[in-house]
């Protein structure tokens, strides 16, 4: 198998148009030359020394992420779930206890803390009892639910796994104000909606709401496994040595890959293209048969369909060599590589029309 840009090839050489990007991981496209070169070069020099030592790629990446976002410190992890675990611990320590508010429909990961913050019965029930102290409310009611015992609010600015549901800016502004009033931390989970996915490098940039911390992963490594918790200066000194740790996190190879991915994605020309092509995809989807509603930001798009969505995913793969996925029985999700072209968007819509028509 092989891949390049928005294309994947199977063992027989058949070519597939990919609108899933490894579930929003390959934002820079499959095997982007910059990422490949960075990984090869770093792997030939140094692959691992553990978290007992700083390495130059790790330090530069932490400085770069901090300077380009919240201005505090960076704690690296291997995945989005682990980054969210670190964020939960950060808020608990900062507030010396307290509880969390999360949103209905959220998905923050499958480790115990992150799973406890993911109010989906099908995912939680087999592993109960979970970590206590998490209350789920609809986003519109969250500001009123924040109180003196709230340690933190964990939110995806655009919910991904539940079917691409953007949270309105006015709701987030009210949550920000309530967190400020009660001293709670506002944490944005940008694991899926960050790294250019919504048309700005970070989703919060387009919303006018700045969190106290945010979590990253997926597209950060250009296909390599890396996550990060980024804080603002007010939270920078909460963690002390020994509070949290990870043997592989922030290793030199994945840090080098992340630098290369940022070189590709933190580019205003590309981000403008993400916004324009996202609009093109939304408008094109709305014209297709059996499509009821379409929503999204940038190239993070979902369509509710009057059909069996998982069956459509299988047909798209088998009949049209189109890779998409379903987030529910009637919802299709589209998170293509951000280097997708206008012609590839149009071709994807044509292939979708063939299975929906």
mmCIF file of C-alpha atoms in Angstrom:
data_model
loop_
_atom_site.group_PDB
_atom_site.id
_atom_site.type_symbol
_atom_site.label_atom_id
_atom_site.label_comp_id
_atom_site.label_asym_id
_atom_site.label_seq_id
_atom_site.Cartn_x
_atom_site.Cartn_y
_atom_site.Cartn_z
ATOM 1 C CA UNK A 1 0.000 0.000 0.000
ATOM 2 C CA UNK A 2 1.054 3.584 -0.568
ATOM 3 C CA UNK A 3 -0.300 7.091 -0.406
ATOM 4 C CA UNK A 4 0.354 10.612 -1.583
ATOM 5 C CA UNK A 5 -1.679 13.754 -1.072
ATOM 6 C CA UNK A 6 -5.353 12.766 -1.071
ATOM 7 C CA UNK A 7 -4.807 9.418 -2.776
ATOM 8 C CA UNK A 8 -4.296 5.929 -1.355
ATOM 9 C CA UNK A 9 -3.319 2.819 -3.311
ATOM 10 C CA UNK A 10 -4.032 -0.748 -2.238
ATOM 11 C CA UNK A 11 -1.836 -3.821 -2.689
ATOM 12 C CA UNK A 12 -3.223 -4.309 -6.210
ATOM 13 C CA UNK A 13 -2.481 -0.735 -7.251
ATOM 14 C CA UNK A 14 -6.107 0.439 -7.211
ATOM 15 C CA UNK A 15 -6.343 4.138 -6.376
ATOM 16 C CA UNK A 16 -8.769 5.613 -3.793
ATOM 17 C CA UNK A 17 -9.749 9.216 -3.142
ATOM 18 C CA UNK A 18 -9.452 9.760 0.606
ATOM 19 C CA UNK A 19 -11.876 12.086 2.406
ATOM 20 C CA UNK A 20 -11.067 10.641 5.837
ATOM 21 C CA UNK A 21 -7.312 11.360 6.163
ATOM 22 C CA UNK A 22 -6.775 8.675 8.780
ATOM 23 C CA UNK A 23 -9.608 10.287 10.803
ATOM 24 C CA UNK A 24 -8.336 13.866 10.451
ATOM 25 C CA UNK A 25 -4.692 12.892 11.025
ATOM 26 C CA UNK A 26 -3.073 13.385 7.614
ATOM 27 C CA UNK A 27 -3.972 17.079 7.352
ATOM 28 C CA UNK A 28 -0.817 17.691 5.323
ATOM 29 C CA UNK A 29 -1.721 14.791 3.040
ATOM 30 C CA UNK A 30 -0.353 11.287 2.871
ATOM 31 C CA UNK A 31 3.449 11.105 2.894
ATOM 32 C CA UNK A 32 4.003 14.822 2.412
ATOM 33 C CA UNK A 33 7.601 15.208 1.178
ATOM 34 C CA UNK A 34 8.483 17.649 3.987
ATOM 35 C CA UNK A 35 7.216 15.286 6.667
ATOM 36 C CA UNK A 36 8.894 12.255 5.101
ATOM 37 C CA UNK A 37 12.207 14.082 4.786
ATOM 38 C CA UNK A 38 12.063 15.361 8.365
ATOM 39 C CA UNK A 39 11.324 11.886 9.746
ATOM 40 C CA UNK A 40 14.060 10.233 7.687
ATOM 41 C CA UNK A 41 16.650 12.824 8.627
ATOM 42 C CA UNK A 42 15.857 12.743 12.346
ATOM 43 C CA UNK A 43 15.597 8.937 12.491
ATOM 44 C CA UNK A 44 19.097 8.698 11.042
ATOM 45 C CA UNK A 45 20.476 10.973 13.787
ATOM 46 C CA UNK A 46 18.546 10.211 17.004
ATOM 47 C CA UNK A 47 15.315 8.321 17.598
ATOM 48 C CA UNK A 48 14.792 8.125 21.363
ATOM 49 C CA UNK A 49 16.336 9.209 24.656
ATOM 50 C CA UNK A 50 13.214 9.134 26.945
ATOM 51 C CA UNK A 51 11.651 12.054 28.766
ATOM 52 C CA UNK A 52 14.648 12.330 31.098
ATOM 53 C CA UNK A 53 16.395 14.542 28.536
ATOM 54 C CA UNK A 54 15.485 17.488 26.384
ATOM 55 C CA UNK A 55 16.105 17.218 22.649
ATOM 56 C CA UNK A 56 16.431 20.079 20.218
ATOM 57 C CA UNK A 57 13.345 19.165 18.117
ATOM 58 C CA UNK A 58 11.194 18.885 21.257
ATOM 59 C CA UNK A 59 12.314 22.222 22.692
ATOM 60 C CA UNK A 60 11.853 24.047 19.403
ATOM 61 C CA UNK A 61 8.402 22.518 18.950
ATOM 62 C CA UNK A 62 7.292 23.529 22.427
ATOM 63 C CA UNK A 63 8.509 27.082 21.832
ATOM 64 C CA UNK A 64 6.810 27.176 18.448
ATOM 65 C CA UNK A 65 3.444 25.895 19.688
ATOM 66 C CA UNK A 66 3.465 28.255 22.655
ATOM 67 C CA UNK A 67 4.402 31.296 20.590
ATOM 68 C CA UNK A 68 1.798 30.465 17.933
ATOM 69 C CA UNK A 69 -1.030 29.949 20.412
ATOM 70 C CA UNK A 70 -1.561 30.549 24.134
ATOM 71 C CA UNK A 71 1.894 31.652 25.240
ATOM 72 C CA UNK A 72 2.361 29.287 28.184
ATOM 73 C CA UNK A 73 3.960 25.875 28.471
ATOM 74 C CA UNK A 74 3.598 22.665 26.476
ATOM 75 C CA UNK A 75 3.344 19.139 27.824
ATOM 76 C CA UNK A 76 3.730 16.467 25.157
ATOM 77 C CA UNK A 77 1.870 13.168 24.925
ATOM 78 C CA UNK A 78 1.437 10.353 22.400
ATOM 79 C CA UNK A 79 -2.249 10.887 21.573
ATOM 80 C CA UNK A 80 -5.262 13.109 22.010
ATOM 81 C CA UNK A 81 -6.686 11.023 24.837
ATOM 82 C CA UNK A 82 -3.422 11.371 26.761
ATOM 83 C CA UNK A 83 -3.358 15.115 26.143
ATOM 84 C CA UNK A 84 -6.869 15.322 27.599
ATOM 85 C CA UNK A 85 -5.794 13.253 30.603
ATOM 86 C CA UNK A 86 -3.068 15.808 31.238
ATOM 87 C CA UNK A 87 -5.562 18.661 30.883
ATOM 88 C CA UNK A 88 -7.916 17.071 33.418
ATOM 89 C CA UNK A 89 -5.065 16.673 35.898
ATOM 90 C CA UNK A 90 -3.966 20.252 35.264
ATOM 91 C CA UNK A 91 -7.399 21.640 36.128
ATOM 92 C CA UNK A 92 -7.786 19.440 39.194
ATOM 93 C CA UNK A 93 -4.414 20.537 40.564
ATOM 94 C CA UNK A 94 -4.932 24.189 39.688
ATOM 95 C CA UNK A 95 -8.243 24.252 41.575
ATOM 96 C CA UNK A 96 -7.142 21.788 44.312
ATOM 97 C CA UNK A 97 -10.041 19.539 43.408
ATOM 98 C CA UNK A 98 -13.408 20.316 41.907
ATOM 99 C CA UNK A 99 -15.590 18.865 39.184
ATOM 100 C CA UNK A 100 -15.845 19.135 35.405
ATOM 101 C CA UNK A 101 -18.483 20.142 32.936
ATOM 102 C CA UNK A 102 -18.529 18.499 29.513
ATOM 103 C CA UNK A 103 -20.926 18.756 26.598
ATOM 104 C CA UNK A 104 -23.466 16.208 25.442
ATOM 105 C CA UNK A 105 -22.164 14.684 22.238
ATOM 106 C CA UNK A 106 -18.529 15.178 23.207
ATOM 107 C CA UNK A 107 -15.729 12.747 22.524
ATOM 108 C CA UNK A 108 -12.421 13.180 24.374
ATOM 109 C CA UNK A 109 -10.859 9.717 24.200
ATOM 110 C CA UNK A 110 -10.990 6.192 25.586
ATOM 111 C CA UNK A 111 -8.601 6.234 28.545
ATOM 112 C CA UNK A 112 -10.405 6.391 31.882
ATOM 113 C CA UNK A 113 -10.332 10.119 32.533
ATOM 114 C CA UNK A 114 -11.003 11.022 28.909
ATOM 115 C CA UNK A 115 -13.722 8.368 28.693
ATOM 116 C CA UNK A 116 -15.351 9.745 31.839
ATOM 117 C CA UNK A 117 -15.469 13.094 30.034
ATOM 118 C CA UNK A 118 -17.148 11.459 27.014
ATOM 119 C CA UNK A 119 -20.882 11.247 27.782
ATOM 120 C CA UNK A 120 -21.775 8.479 25.350
ATOM 121 C CA UNK A 121 -23.505 5.500 26.962
ATOM 122 C CA UNK A 122 -22.332 2.969 24.390
ATOM 123 C CA UNK A 123 -18.709 3.842 25.068
ATOM 124 C CA UNK A 124 -18.928 4.262 28.844
ATOM 125 C CA UNK A 125 -21.238 1.470 29.977
ATOM 126 C CA UNK A 126 -18.930 -1.531 29.419
ATOM 127 C CA UNK A 127 -16.250 0.067 31.608
ATOM 128 C CA UNK A 128 -18.218 1.467 34.547
ATOM 129 C CA UNK A 129 -17.637 2.642 37.203
ATOM 130 C CA UNK A 130 -15.812 5.575 35.706
ATOM 131 C CA UNK A 131 -13.900 8.483 37.205
ATOM 132 C CA UNK A 132 -16.363 10.576 39.232
ATOM 133 C CA UNK A 133 -16.845 14.312 38.952
ATOM 134 C CA UNK A 134 -17.992 14.796 35.353
ATOM 135 C CA UNK A 135 -21.367 16.320 34.505
ATOM 136 C CA UNK A 136 -22.673 16.562 30.954
ATOM 137 C CA UNK A 137 -24.972 19.380 29.843
ATOM 138 C CA UNK A 138 -25.990 20.819 26.499
ATOM 139 C CA UNK A 139 -23.540 23.557 25.449
ATOM 140 C CA UNK A 140 -26.234 26.244 25.662
ATOM 141 C CA UNK A 141 -26.767 25.469 29.378
ATOM 142 C CA UNK A 142 -23.112 25.235 30.296
ATOM 143 C CA UNK A 143 -22.509 28.823 31.385
ATOM 144 C CA UNK A 144 -25.324 28.639 33.932
ATOM 145 C CA UNK A 145 -24.022 25.319 35.254
ATOM 146 C CA UNK A 146 -20.548 26.655 36.115
ATOM 147 C CA UNK A 147 -20.105 27.339 39.806
ATOM 148 C CA UNK A 148 -17.591 27.566 42.669
ATOM 149 C CA UNK A 149 -16.940 23.813 42.587
ATOM 150 C CA UNK A 150 -16.158 23.733 38.867
ATOM 151 C CA UNK A 151 -12.504 22.920 38.266
ATOM 152 C CA UNK A 152 -12.756 23.018 34.509
ATOM 153 C CA UNK A 153 -14.891 22.990 31.404
ATOM 154 C CA UNK A 154 -13.698 20.663 28.641
ATOM 155 C CA UNK A 155 -15.110 21.473 25.212
ATOM 156 C CA UNK A 156 -14.532 20.757 21.537
ATOM 157 C CA UNK A 157 -15.146 24.035 19.659
ATOM 158 C CA UNK A 158 -16.370 21.775 16.861
ATOM 159 C CA UNK A 159 -17.539 18.354 18.008
ATOM 160 C CA UNK A 160 -16.164 15.719 15.672
ATOM 161 C CA UNK A 161 -17.110 12.162 16.556
ATOM 162 C CA UNK A 162 -20.764 13.014 17.123
ATOM 163 C CA UNK A 163 -21.089 14.315 13.573
ATOM 164 C CA UNK A 164 -19.392 17.725 13.230
ATOM 165 C CA UNK A 165 -21.387 20.057 15.459
ATOM 166 C CA UNK A 166 -19.877 23.554 15.806
ATOM 167 C CA UNK A 167 -20.542 25.252 19.128
ATOM 168 C CA UNK A 168 -21.719 28.808 18.512
ATOM 169 C CA UNK A 169 -19.336 31.618 19.406
ATOM 170 C CA UNK A 170 -21.868 33.346 21.658
ATOM 171 C CA UNK A 171 -22.227 30.154 23.698
ATOM 172 C CA UNK A 172 -18.453 29.923 24.079
ATOM 173 C CA UNK A 173 -18.243 33.588 25.075
ATOM 174 C CA UNK A 174 -20.787 33.000 27.833
ATOM 175 C CA UNK A 175 -18.834 29.951 29.030
ATOM 176 C CA UNK A 176 -15.617 31.996 29.035
ATOM 177 C CA UNK A 177 -17.244 34.699 31.156
ATOM 178 C CA UNK A 178 -18.646 32.177 33.637
ATOM 179 C CA UNK A 179 -15.262 30.445 33.941
ATOM 180 C CA UNK A 180 -13.640 33.814 34.663
ATOM 181 C CA UNK A 181 -16.270 34.604 37.270
ATOM 182 C CA UNK A 182 -15.789 31.335 39.169
ATOM 183 C CA UNK A 183 -12.083 30.705 38.526
ATOM 184 C CA UNK A 184 -12.630 27.566 36.456
ATOM 185 C CA UNK A 185 -10.305 26.611 33.624
ATOM 186 C CA UNK A 186 -11.670 26.634 30.096
ATOM 187 C CA UNK A 187 -10.014 23.832 28.109
ATOM 188 C CA UNK A 188 -10.545 23.449 24.383
ATOM 189 C CA UNK A 189 -10.084 19.999 22.875
ATOM 190 C CA UNK A 190 -8.686 20.831 19.429
ATOM 191 C CA UNK A 191 -7.493 17.295 18.744
ATOM 192 C CA UNK A 192 -9.667 17.033 15.641
ATOM 193 C CA UNK A 193 -10.588 20.643 14.862
ATOM 194 C CA UNK A 194 -7.064 22.063 15.240
ATOM 195 C CA UNK A 195 -4.073 22.124 12.879
ATOM 196 C CA UNK A 196 -5.871 24.070 10.163
ATOM 197 C CA UNK A 197 -8.892 21.788 9.929
ATOM 198 C CA UNK A 198 -11.476 24.599 10.240
ATOM 199 C CA UNK A 199 -9.620 27.171 8.135
ATOM 200 C CA UNK A 200 -7.543 28.784 10.879
ATOM 201 C CA UNK A 201 -4.590 27.045 12.491
ATOM 202 C CA UNK A 202 -6.566 26.728 15.740
ATOM 203 C CA UNK A 203 -10.346 26.664 15.760
ATOM 204 C CA UNK A 204 -10.532 29.138 18.648
ATOM 205 C CA UNK A 205 -8.893 31.853 16.529
ATOM 206 C CA UNK A 206 -12.044 32.329 14.464
ATOM 207 C CA UNK A 207 -14.341 32.378 17.505
ATOM 208 C CA UNK A 208 -13.008 35.280 19.535
ATOM 209 C CA UNK A 209 -12.757 33.074 22.633
ATOM 210 C CA UNK A 210 -9.365 32.200 24.101
ATOM 211 C CA UNK A 211 -9.102 29.122 26.336
ATOM 212 C CA UNK A 212 -6.810 28.680 29.341
ATOM 213 C CA UNK A 213 -5.453 25.482 27.791
ATOM 214 C CA UNK A 214 -5.965 23.414 24.685
ATOM 215 C CA UNK A 215 -5.186 19.867 23.642
ATOM 216 C CA UNK A 216 -3.774 18.826 20.280
ATOM 217 C CA UNK A 217 -2.967 15.589 18.442
ATOM 218 C CA UNK A 218 -4.107 13.990 15.154
ATOM 219 C CA UNK A 219 -2.876 16.429 12.469
ATOM 220 C CA UNK A 220 -0.037 17.707 14.670
ATOM 221 C CA UNK A 221 2.348 14.930 13.641
ATOM 222 C CA UNK A 222 1.617 14.771 9.920
ATOM 223 C CA UNK A 223 0.833 11.058 10.346
ATOM 224 C CA UNK A 224 3.133 10.372 13.298
ATOM 225 C CA UNK A 225 1.729 9.858 16.840
ATOM 226 C CA UNK A 226 2.081 12.990 18.964
ATOM 227 C CA UNK A 227 -0.228 14.994 21.208
ATOM 228 C CA UNK A 228 0.205 18.111 23.293
ATOM 229 C CA UNK A 229 -1.356 20.091 26.110
ATOM 230 C CA UNK A 230 -0.702 23.815 25.618
ATOM 231 C CA UNK A 231 -1.401 26.287 28.414
ATOM 232 C CA UNK A 232 -1.616 30.029 28.765
ATOM 233 C CA UNK A 233 0.853 31.793 31.099
ATOM 234 C CA UNK A 234 -1.600 31.630 33.995
ATOM 235 C CA UNK A 235 -1.470 27.815 34.000
ATOM 236 C CA UNK A 236 2.188 27.484 33.086
ATOM 237 C CA UNK A 237 3.454 26.683 36.582
ATOM 238 C CA UNK A 238 0.709 24.320 37.759
ATOM 239 C CA UNK A 239 2.566 21.101 36.925
ATOM 240 C CA UNK A 240 5.755 20.334 38.826
ATOM 241 C CA UNK A 241 8.324 17.629 38.029
ATOM 242 C CA UNK A 242 6.748 14.238 38.678
ATOM 243 C CA UNK A 243 3.135 15.361 38.361
ATOM 244 C CA UNK A 244 2.779 13.726 34.961
ATOM 245 C CA UNK A 245 5.028 11.825 32.590
ATOM 246 C CA UNK A 246 5.330 9.809 29.398
ATOM 247 C CA UNK A 247 8.366 7.853 28.196
ATOM 248 C CA UNK A 248 7.889 8.397 24.462
ATOM 249 C CA UNK A 249 6.107 11.753 24.398
ATOM 250 C CA UNK A 250 7.798 14.554 22.492
ATOM 251 C CA UNK A 251 10.437 12.232 21.078
ATOM 252 C CA UNK A 252 12.785 13.672 18.461
ATOM 253 C CA UNK A 253 11.290 11.861 15.447
ATOM 254 C CA UNK A 254 7.669 12.818 16.111
ATOM 255 C CA UNK A 255 8.712 16.360 17.052
ATOM 256 C CA UNK A 256 10.566 16.692 13.756
ATOM 257 C CA UNK A 257 7.456 15.446 11.941
ATOM 258 C CA UNK A 258 5.309 18.013 13.758
ATOM 259 C CA UNK A 259 7.634 20.836 12.712
ATOM 260 C CA UNK A 260 7.276 19.749 9.087
ATOM 261 C CA UNK A 261 3.482 19.489 9.386
ATOM 262 C CA UNK A 262 3.335 23.004 10.837
ATOM 263 C CA UNK A 263 5.522 24.273 8.001
ATOM 264 C CA UNK A 264 2.875 23.001 5.578
ATOM 265 C CA UNK A 265 -0.290 23.907 7.463
ATOM 266 C CA UNK A 266 0.533 27.226 9.136
ATOM 267 C CA UNK A 267 0.286 29.001 5.813
ATOM 268 C CA UNK A 268 -2.370 31.602 5.092
ATOM 269 C CA UNK A 269 -2.686 30.613 1.437
ATOM 270 C CA UNK A 270 -3.442 27.018 2.398
ATOM 271 C CA UNK A 271 -5.799 28.073 5.212
ATOM 272 C CA UNK A 272 -7.706 30.332 2.821
ATOM 273 C CA UNK A 273 -8.023 27.348 0.487
ATOM 274 C CA UNK A 274 -9.400 25.246 3.358
ATOM 275 C CA UNK A 275 -12.098 27.839 3.960
ATOM 276 C CA UNK A 276 -12.984 28.169 0.268
ATOM 277 C CA UNK A 277 -12.989 24.431 -0.459
ATOM 278 C CA UNK A 278 -14.993 23.777 2.691
ATOM 279 C CA UNK A 279 -17.682 26.100 1.390
ATOM 280 C CA UNK A 280 -17.520 24.403 -2.011
ATOM 281 C CA UNK A 281 -17.975 21.000 -0.398
ATOM 282 C CA UNK A 282 -20.881 22.167 1.758
ATOM 283 C CA UNK A 283 -22.693 23.701 -1.205
ATOM 284 C CA UNK A 284 -22.037 20.646 -3.355
ATOM 285 C CA UNK A 285 -23.324 18.270 -0.695
ATOM 286 C CA UNK A 286 -26.525 20.282 -0.335
ATOM 287 C CA UNK A 287 -27.311 19.656 -4.001
ATOM 288 C CA UNK A 288 -26.992 15.866 -3.737
ATOM 289 C CA UNK A 289 -30.046 13.588 -3.508
ATOM 290 C CA UNK A 290 -30.988 12.159 -0.110
ATOM 291 C CA UNK A 291 -28.967 14.793 1.736
ATOM 292 C CA UNK A 292 -31.097 16.466 4.407
ATOM 293 C CA UNK A 293 -28.723 18.847 6.210
ATOM 294 C CA UNK A 294 -25.065 19.818 5.922
ATOM 295 C CA UNK A 295 -22.892 21.545 8.515
ATOM 296 C CA UNK A 296 -19.253 22.204 9.196
ATOM 297 C CA UNK A 297 -16.363 24.628 9.330
ATOM 298 C CA UNK A 298 -13.557 24.579 6.818
ATOM 299 C CA UNK A 299 -12.812 21.019 5.747
ATOM 300 C CA UNK A 300 -14.585 19.478 8.740
ATOM 301 C CA UNK A 301 -17.990 18.684 7.266
ATOM 302 C CA UNK A 302 -20.917 16.356 7.928
ATOM 303 C CA UNK A 303 -24.084 15.517 6.022
ATOM 304 C CA UNK A 304 -27.222 13.963 7.465
ATOM 305 C CA UNK A 305 -28.717 11.630 4.871
ATOM 306 C CA UNK A 306 -32.000 9.875 4.330
ATOM 307 C CA UNK A 307 -30.219 6.535 4.007
ATOM 308 C CA UNK A 308 -28.155 3.959 5.881
ATOM 309 C CA UNK A 309 -24.900 5.878 6.324
ATOM 310 C CA UNK A 310 -22.659 2.876 7.185
ATOM 311 C CA UNK A 311 -23.970 1.074 4.103
ATOM 312 C CA UNK A 312 -23.171 4.142 1.994
ATOM 313 C CA UNK A 313 -19.629 4.144 3.381
ATOM 314 C CA UNK A 314 -19.177 0.548 2.228
ATOM 315 C CA UNK A 315 -20.650 1.282 -1.197
ATOM 316 C CA UNK A 316 -18.457 4.364 -1.605
ATOM 317 C CA UNK A 317 -15.389 2.245 -0.921
ATOM 318 C CA UNK A 318 -16.388 -0.740 -3.066
ATOM 319 C CA UNK A 319 -18.106 0.983 -5.972
ATOM 320 C CA UNK A 320 -16.452 4.399 -6.187
ATOM 321 C CA UNK A 321 -13.098 3.958 -4.452
ATOM 322 C CA UNK A 322 -14.011 6.845 -2.184
ATOM 323 C CA UNK A 323 -13.026 6.765 1.497
ATOM 324 C CA UNK A 324 -15.466 8.432 3.893
ATOM 325 C CA UNK A 325 -16.948 7.425 7.229
ATOM 326 C CA UNK A 326 -20.173 7.469 9.193
ATOM 327 C CA UNK A 327 -20.513 8.930 12.676
ATOM 328 C CA UNK A 328 -24.011 7.544 13.131
ATOM 329 C CA UNK A 329 -26.766 5.640 11.325
ATOM 330 C CA UNK A 330 -27.652 8.659 9.189
ATOM 331 C CA UNK A 331 -24.564 10.887 9.233
ATOM 332 C CA UNK A 332 -21.571 10.980 6.895
ATOM 333 C CA UNK A 333 -18.375 12.794 7.884
ATOM 334 C CA UNK A 334 -15.779 14.348 5.569
ATOM 335 C CA UNK A 335 -12.332 15.310 6.911
ATOM 336 C CA UNK A 336 -10.049 15.153 3.852
ATOM 337 C CA UNK A 337 -6.382 16.118 3.758
ATOM 338 C CA UNK A 338 -6.197 19.905 3.745
ATOM 339 C CA UNK A 339 -4.064 19.823 0.586
ATOM 340 C CA UNK A 340 -7.084 18.601 -1.400
ATOM 341 C CA UNK A 341 -7.641 20.391 -4.705
ATOM 342 C CA UNK A 342 -10.788 21.903 -6.166
ATOM 343 C CA UNK A 343 -10.822 19.165 -8.803
ATOM 344 C CA UNK A 344 -10.614 16.478 -6.112
ATOM 345 C CA UNK A 345 -13.502 18.043 -4.170
ATOM 346 C CA UNK A 346 -15.609 18.018 -7.329
ATOM 347 C CA UNK A 347 -14.624 14.426 -8.103
ATOM 348 C CA UNK A 348 -15.559 13.351 -4.580
ATOM 349 C CA UNK A 349 -18.966 14.977 -4.982
ATOM 350 C CA UNK A 350 -19.440 13.219 -8.301
ATOM 351 C CA UNK A 351 -18.669 9.842 -6.738
ATOM 352 C CA UNK A 352 -21.017 10.560 -3.849
ATOM 353 C CA UNK A 353 -23.788 11.481 -6.260
ATOM 354 C CA UNK A 354 -23.342 8.099 -7.926
ATOM 355 C CA UNK A 355 -24.136 6.187 -4.734
ATOM 356 C CA UNK A 356 -26.813 8.595 -3.488
ATOM 357 C CA UNK A 357 -28.677 8.988 -6.750
#
